[in-house]
mmCIF file of C-alpha atoms in Angstrom:
data_model
loop_
_atom_site.group_PDB
_atom_site.id
_atom_site.type_symbol
_atom_site.label_atom_id
_atom_site.label_comp_id
_atom_site.label_asym_id
_atom_site.label_seq_id
_atom_site.Cartn_x
_atom_site.Cartn_y
_atom_site.Cartn_z
ATOM 1 C CA UNK A 876 -92.063 -21.593 -25.321
ATOM 2 C CA UNK A 877 -90.323 -24.547 -26.967
ATOM 3 C CA UNK A 878 -87.381 -26.416 -25.477
ATOM 4 C CA UNK A 879 -85.114 -24.761 -28.030
ATOM 5 C CA UNK A 880 -86.339 -21.286 -27.014
ATOM 6 C CA UNK A 881 -85.767 -22.131 -23.352
ATOM 7 C CA UNK A 882 -82.244 -23.279 -24.121
ATOM 8 C CA UNK A 883 -81.471 -20.083 -26.055
ATOM 9 C CA UNK A 884 -82.891 -17.955 -23.230
ATOM 10 C CA UNK A 885 -80.823 -19.866 -20.666
ATOM 11 C CA UNK A 886 -77.646 -19.403 -22.696
ATOM 12 C CA UNK A 887 -78.309 -15.671 -23.038
ATOM 13 C CA UNK A 888 -78.842 -15.306 -19.286
ATOM 14 C CA UNK A 889 -75.649 -17.227 -18.558
ATOM 15 C CA UNK A 890 -73.720 -15.047 -20.994
ATOM 16 C CA UNK A 891 -75.109 -11.849 -19.438
ATOM 17 C CA UNK A 892 -74.265 -13.136 -15.961
ATOM 18 C CA UNK A 893 -70.713 -13.950 -17.024
ATOM 19 C CA UNK A 894 -70.285 -10.491 -18.541
ATOM 20 C CA UNK A 895 -71.574 -8.897 -15.330
ATOM 21 C CA UNK A 896 -69.114 -10.832 -13.173
ATOM 22 C CA UNK A 897 -66.278 -10.007 -15.557
ATOM 23 C CA UNK A 898 -67.190 -6.299 -15.444
ATOM 24 C CA UNK A 899 -67.142 -6.118 -11.651
ATOM 25 C CA UNK A 900 -63.921 -8.109 -11.580
ATOM 26 C CA UNK A 901 -62.385 -5.570 -13.934
ATOM 27 C CA UNK A 902 -63.705 -2.635 -11.866
ATOM 28 C CA UNK A 903 -62.227 -4.135 -8.688
ATOM 29 C CA UNK A 904 -58.893 -4.497 -10.455
ATOM 30 C CA UNK A 905 -59.116 -0.894 -11.676
ATOM 31 C CA UNK A 906 -59.974 0.226 -8.135
ATOM 32 C CA UNK A 907 -56.882 -1.506 -6.732
ATOM 33 C CA UNK A 908 -54.672 -0.121 -9.494
ATOM 34 C CA UNK A 909 -56.029 3.401 -9.070
ATOM 35 C CA UNK A 910 -55.517 3.213 -5.319
ATOM 36 C CA UNK A 911 -51.859 2.246 -5.794
ATOM 37 C CA UNK A 912 -51.439 5.018 -8.378
ATOM 38 C CA UNK A 913 -52.893 7.632 -6.014
ATOM 39 C CA UNK A 914 -50.578 6.323 -3.273
ATOM 40 C CA UNK A 915 -47.561 6.935 -5.485
ATOM 41 C CA UNK A 916 -48.785 10.345 -6.619
ATOM 42 C CA UNK A 917 -49.764 11.756 -3.223
ATOM 43 C CA UNK A 918 -47.003 10.136 -1.159
ATOM 44 C CA UNK A 919 -44.036 10.656 -3.499
ATOM 45 C CA UNK A 920 -44.851 13.427 -5.985
ATOM 46 C CA UNK A 921 -47.341 15.812 -4.347
ATOM 47 C CA UNK A 922 -46.342 15.173 -0.770
ATOM 48 C CA UNK A 923 -47.607 18.488 0.639
ATOM 49 C CA UNK A 924 -51.066 17.098 1.389
ATOM 50 C CA UNK A 925 -52.339 15.380 4.512
ATOM 51 C CA UNK A 926 -52.471 11.602 4.078
ATOM 52 C CA UNK A 927 -53.962 9.134 6.566
ATOM 53 C CA UNK A 928 -52.361 6.114 4.826
ATOM 54 C CA UNK A 929 -54.659 3.563 6.495
ATOM 55 C CA UNK A 930 -57.642 4.648 4.354
ATOM 56 C CA UNK A 931 -55.828 3.982 1.075
ATOM 57 C CA UNK A 932 -54.579 0.626 2.357
ATOM 58 C CA UNK A 933 -58.140 -0.234 3.410
ATOM 59 C CA UNK A 934 -59.551 0.575 -0.033
ATOM 60 C CA UNK A 935 -56.760 -1.411 -1.667
ATOM 61 C CA UNK A 936 -57.548 -4.469 0.472
ATOM 62 C CA UNK A 937 -61.281 -4.059 -0.223
ATOM 63 C CA UNK A 938 -60.664 -3.915 -3.982
ATOM 64 C CA UNK A 939 -58.476 -7.027 -3.867
ATOM 65 C CA UNK A 940 -61.066 -8.816 -1.733
ATOM 66 C CA UNK A 941 -63.898 -8.066 -4.153
ATOM 67 C CA UNK A 942 -61.697 -9.105 -7.074
ATOM 68 C CA UNK A 943 -61.111 -12.462 -5.389
ATOM 69 C CA UNK A 944 -64.834 -12.727 -4.641
ATOM 70 C CA UNK A 945 -65.717 -12.385 -8.330
ATOM 71 C CA UNK A 946 -63.350 -15.235 -9.159
ATOM 72 C CA UNK A 947 -64.800 -17.580 -6.551
ATOM 73 C CA UNK A 948 -68.571 -17.092 -6.844
ATOM 74 C CA UNK A 949 -71.220 -16.848 -9.554
ATOM 75 C CA UNK A 950 -73.800 -15.256 -7.247
ATOM 76 C CA UNK A 951 -74.848 -12.151 -9.190
ATOM 77 C CA UNK A 952 -76.666 -10.472 -6.320
ATOM 78 C CA UNK A 953 -73.682 -10.834 -3.986
ATOM 79 C CA UNK A 954 -71.247 -9.620 -6.629
ATOM 80 C CA UNK A 955 -73.337 -6.599 -7.620
ATOM 81 C CA UNK A 956 -73.829 -5.647 -3.985
ATOM 82 C CA UNK A 957 -70.108 -5.943 -3.258
ATOM 83 C CA UNK A 958 -69.258 -3.973 -6.397
ATOM 84 C CA UNK A 959 -71.615 -1.133 -5.521
ATOM 85 C CA UNK A 960 -70.241 -1.107 -1.969
ATOM 86 C CA UNK A 961 -66.759 -0.679 -3.449
ATOM 87 C CA UNK A 962 -67.958 2.208 -5.649
ATOM 88 C CA UNK A 963 -69.391 4.114 -2.696
ATOM 89 C CA UNK A 964 -66.483 3.274 -0.376
ATOM 90 C CA UNK A 965 -63.933 4.459 -2.924
ATOM 91 C CA UNK A 966 -65.892 7.678 -3.485
ATOM 92 C CA UNK A 967 -66.215 8.396 0.254
ATOM 93 C CA UNK A 968 -62.496 7.775 0.629
ATOM 94 C CA UNK A 969 -61.602 10.219 -2.167
ATOM 95 C CA UNK A 970 -64.050 12.806 -0.823
ATOM 96 C CA UNK A 971 -62.553 12.445 2.679
ATOM 97 C CA UNK A 972 -59.056 13.141 1.345
ATOM 98 C CA UNK A 973 -60.443 16.258 -0.346
ATOM 99 C CA UNK A 974 -62.087 17.459 2.842
ATOM 100 C CA UNK A 975 -58.894 16.919 4.842
ATOM 101 C CA UNK A 976 -56.899 18.891 2.276
ATOM 102 C CA UNK A 977 -59.516 21.654 1.741
ATOM 103 C CA UNK A 978 -60.116 20.599 -1.878
ATOM 104 C CA UNK A 979 -56.662 21.545 -3.126
ATOM 105 C CA UNK A 980 -56.474 21.322 -6.919
ATOM 106 C CA UNK A 981 -54.696 17.955 -7.225
ATOM 107 C CA UNK A 982 -57.111 16.284 -4.790
ATOM 108 C CA UNK A 983 -60.140 17.875 -6.444
ATOM 109 C CA UNK A 984 -59.028 16.487 -9.803
ATOM 110 C CA UNK A 985 -58.944 13.008 -8.259
ATOM 111 C CA UNK A 986 -62.531 13.527 -7.055
ATOM 112 C CA UNK A 987 -63.742 14.564 -10.517
ATOM 113 C CA UNK A 988 -62.023 11.573 -12.127
ATOM 114 C CA UNK A 989 -63.522 9.221 -9.545
ATOM 115 C CA UNK A 990 -67.025 10.622 -10.057
ATOM 116 C CA UNK A 991 -66.750 10.158 -13.815
ATOM 117 C CA UNK A 992 -65.464 6.587 -13.578
ATOM 118 C CA UNK A 993 -68.003 5.426 -10.996
ATOM 119 C CA UNK A 994 -71.061 7.172 -12.446
ATOM 120 C CA UNK A 995 -70.841 5.320 -15.766
ATOM 121 C CA UNK A 996 -70.239 1.967 -14.041
ATOM 122 C CA UNK A 997 -73.721 1.563 -12.545
ATOM 123 C CA UNK A 998 -76.229 -0.695 -14.245
ATOM 124 C CA UNK A 999 -79.225 1.685 -14.315
ATOM 125 C CA UNK A 1000 -79.944 5.390 -14.686
ATOM 126 C CA UNK A 1001 -81.561 5.430 -11.243
ATOM 127 C CA UNK A 1002 -78.430 4.045 -9.583
ATOM 128 C CA UNK A 1003 -76.322 6.684 -11.336
ATOM 129 C CA UNK A 1004 -78.677 9.487 -10.289
ATOM 130 C CA UNK A 1005 -78.704 8.338 -6.651
ATOM 131 C CA UNK A 1006 -74.911 8.106 -6.638
ATOM 132 C CA UNK A 1007 -74.412 11.598 -8.083
ATOM 133 C CA UNK A 1008 -76.958 13.101 -5.699
ATOM 134 C CA UNK A 1009 -75.300 11.310 -2.762
ATOM 135 C CA UNK A 1010 -71.886 12.656 -3.763
ATOM 136 C CA UNK A 1011 -73.034 16.267 -4.153
ATOM 137 C CA UNK A 1012 -74.992 16.299 -0.877
ATOM 138 C CA UNK A 1013 -72.166 14.634 1.059
ATOM 139 C CA UNK A 1014 -69.674 17.077 -0.423
ATOM 140 C CA UNK A 1015 -71.806 20.072 0.567
ATOM 141 C CA UNK A 1016 -72.347 18.811 4.108
ATOM 142 C CA UNK A 1017 -68.665 17.932 4.449
ATOM 143 C CA UNK A 1018 -67.533 21.394 3.356
ATOM 144 C CA UNK A 1019 -69.795 23.049 5.916
ATOM 145 C CA UNK A 1020 -68.611 20.863 8.798
ATOM 146 C CA UNK A 1021 -64.993 19.914 8.099
ATOM 147 C CA UNK A 1022 -63.344 22.539 5.863
ATOM 148 C CA UNK A 1023 -62.353 26.162 6.027
ATOM 149 C CA UNK A 1024 -62.942 27.043 2.371
ATOM 150 C CA UNK A 1025 -64.599 30.410 1.782
ATOM 151 C CA UNK A 1026 -68.014 30.876 0.208
ATOM 152 C CA UNK A 1027 -66.696 31.588 -3.297
ATOM 153 C CA UNK A 1028 -64.504 28.474 -3.287
ATOM 154 C CA UNK A 1029 -67.359 26.361 -1.961
ATOM 155 C CA UNK A 1030 -69.710 27.617 -4.671
ATOM 156 C CA UNK A 1031 -67.094 26.935 -7.333
ATOM 157 C CA UNK A 1032 -66.529 23.395 -6.072
ATOM 158 C CA UNK A 1033 -70.226 22.576 -5.824
ATOM 159 C CA UNK A 1034 -70.949 24.251 -9.161
ATOM 160 C CA UNK A 1035 -68.233 22.199 -10.859
ATOM 161 C CA UNK A 1036 -69.560 18.990 -9.322
ATOM 162 C CA UNK A 1037 -73.164 19.767 -10.277
ATOM 163 C CA UNK A 1038 -72.186 20.663 -13.853
ATOM 164 C CA UNK A 1039 -70.072 17.524 -14.204
ATOM 165 C CA UNK A 1040 -72.833 15.405 -12.674
ATOM 166 C CA UNK A 1041 -75.402 16.817 -15.089
ATOM 167 C CA UNK A 1042 -73.202 16.047 -18.092
ATOM 168 C CA UNK A 1043 -72.476 12.551 -16.803
ATOM 169 C CA UNK A 1044 -76.137 11.766 -16.207
ATOM 170 C CA UNK A 1045 -77.002 12.994 -19.720
ATOM 171 C CA UNK A 1046 -74.358 10.653 -21.157
ATOM 172 C CA UNK A 1047 -75.596 7.712 -19.082
ATOM 173 C CA UNK A 1048 -79.207 8.392 -20.095
ATOM 174 C CA UNK A 1049 -78.296 8.594 -23.787
ATOM 175 C CA UNK A 1050 -76.350 5.342 -23.457
ATOM 176 C CA UNK A 1051 -79.325 3.646 -21.778
ATOM 177 C CA UNK A 1052 -81.735 4.826 -24.495
ATOM 178 C CA UNK A 1053 -79.393 3.535 -27.188
ATOM 179 C CA UNK A 1054 -78.996 0.193 -25.408
ATOM 180 C CA UNK A 1055 -82.757 -0.245 -25.054
ATOM 181 C CA UNK A 1056 -83.173 0.533 -28.744
ATOM 182 C CA UNK A 1057 -80.538 -2.046 -29.690
ATOM 183 C CA UNK A 1058 -82.119 -4.674 -27.433
ATOM 184 C CA UNK A 1059 -85.536 -4.063 -28.993
ATOM 185 C CA UNK A 1060 -84.128 -4.432 -32.501
ATOM 186 C CA UNK A 1061 -82.386 -7.626 -31.478
ATOM 187 C CA UNK A 1062 -85.622 -9.043 -30.068
ATOM 188 C CA UNK A 1063 -87.552 -8.123 -33.232
ATOM 189 C CA UNK A 1064 -84.875 -9.709 -35.412
ATOM 190 C CA UNK A 1065 -84.909 -12.827 -33.250
ATOM 191 C CA UNK A 1066 -88.703 -13.082 -33.506
ATOM 192 C CA UNK A 1067 -88.565 -12.747 -37.279
ATOM 193 C CA UNK A 1068 -85.860 -15.389 -37.576
ATOM 194 C CA UNK A 1069 -87.822 -17.777 -35.363
ATOM 195 C CA UNK A 1070 -90.842 -17.549 -37.661
ATOM 196 C CA UNK A 1071 -89.017 -17.970 -40.957
ATOM 197 C CA UNK A 1072 -88.938 -21.432 -42.514
ATOM 198 C CA UNK A 1073 -85.853 -20.836 -44.640
ATOM 199 C CA UNK A 1074 -82.231 -20.816 -43.564
ATOM 200 C CA UNK A 1075 -80.901 -17.381 -42.635
ATOM 201 C CA UNK A 1076 -77.209 -16.633 -42.196
ATOM 202 C CA UNK A 1077 -76.054 -13.564 -40.257
ATOM 203 C CA UNK A 1078 -72.672 -12.153 -41.206
ATOM 204 C CA UNK A 1079 -70.499 -9.273 -40.128
ATOM 205 C CA UNK A 1080 -69.092 -6.588 -42.432
ATOM 206 C CA UNK A 1081 -66.351 -8.977 -43.574
ATOM 207 C CA UNK A 1082 -68.784 -11.708 -44.559
ATOM 208 C CA UNK A 1083 -67.953 -14.021 -41.669
ATOM 209 C CA UNK A 1084 -70.972 -16.051 -40.537
ATOM 210 C CA UNK A 1085 -72.004 -15.761 -36.885
#
């Protein structure tokens, strides 16, 4: 590998790292915003449910903390670990509020929305699969131990979660296949450009040169 190739590879890795940090920073900000929104909704609008208060404040502080972490460090491993911890903590928190309120419709909607948002945020298909499986199993165990929902309601809740999880995983898998295909094409194009001896200009649809 030439010095020029090494420099290009280094720049690409730095760009990917920056995008990863920016993504987790954005997800932490979304987590904090969503937590505040749910506070307003369940404390002021639908105030018939049981709210612990301290759990939502804890998730809000965790989201803010991880947001600040992403602005103060470039350690990818630390950031990814903290981001994934936030995803699972937020999910457990939402599931706990559902269990306390016997999966009333407004709380169940918040669980479905959370599952959809978190499932597509993971970096790999395996991480998404593990997360969805974790959520379904924890939900089933929680319903058996902590709720008084009847069998029909429990089957409906689990069936809805399983169906939603299956659709989400299919979307994530299709996205991953598409991304791998695009990366392969980019690598082939890069290899061809490296071997050509003539000048090649890449433009967008408007004719602007990259």
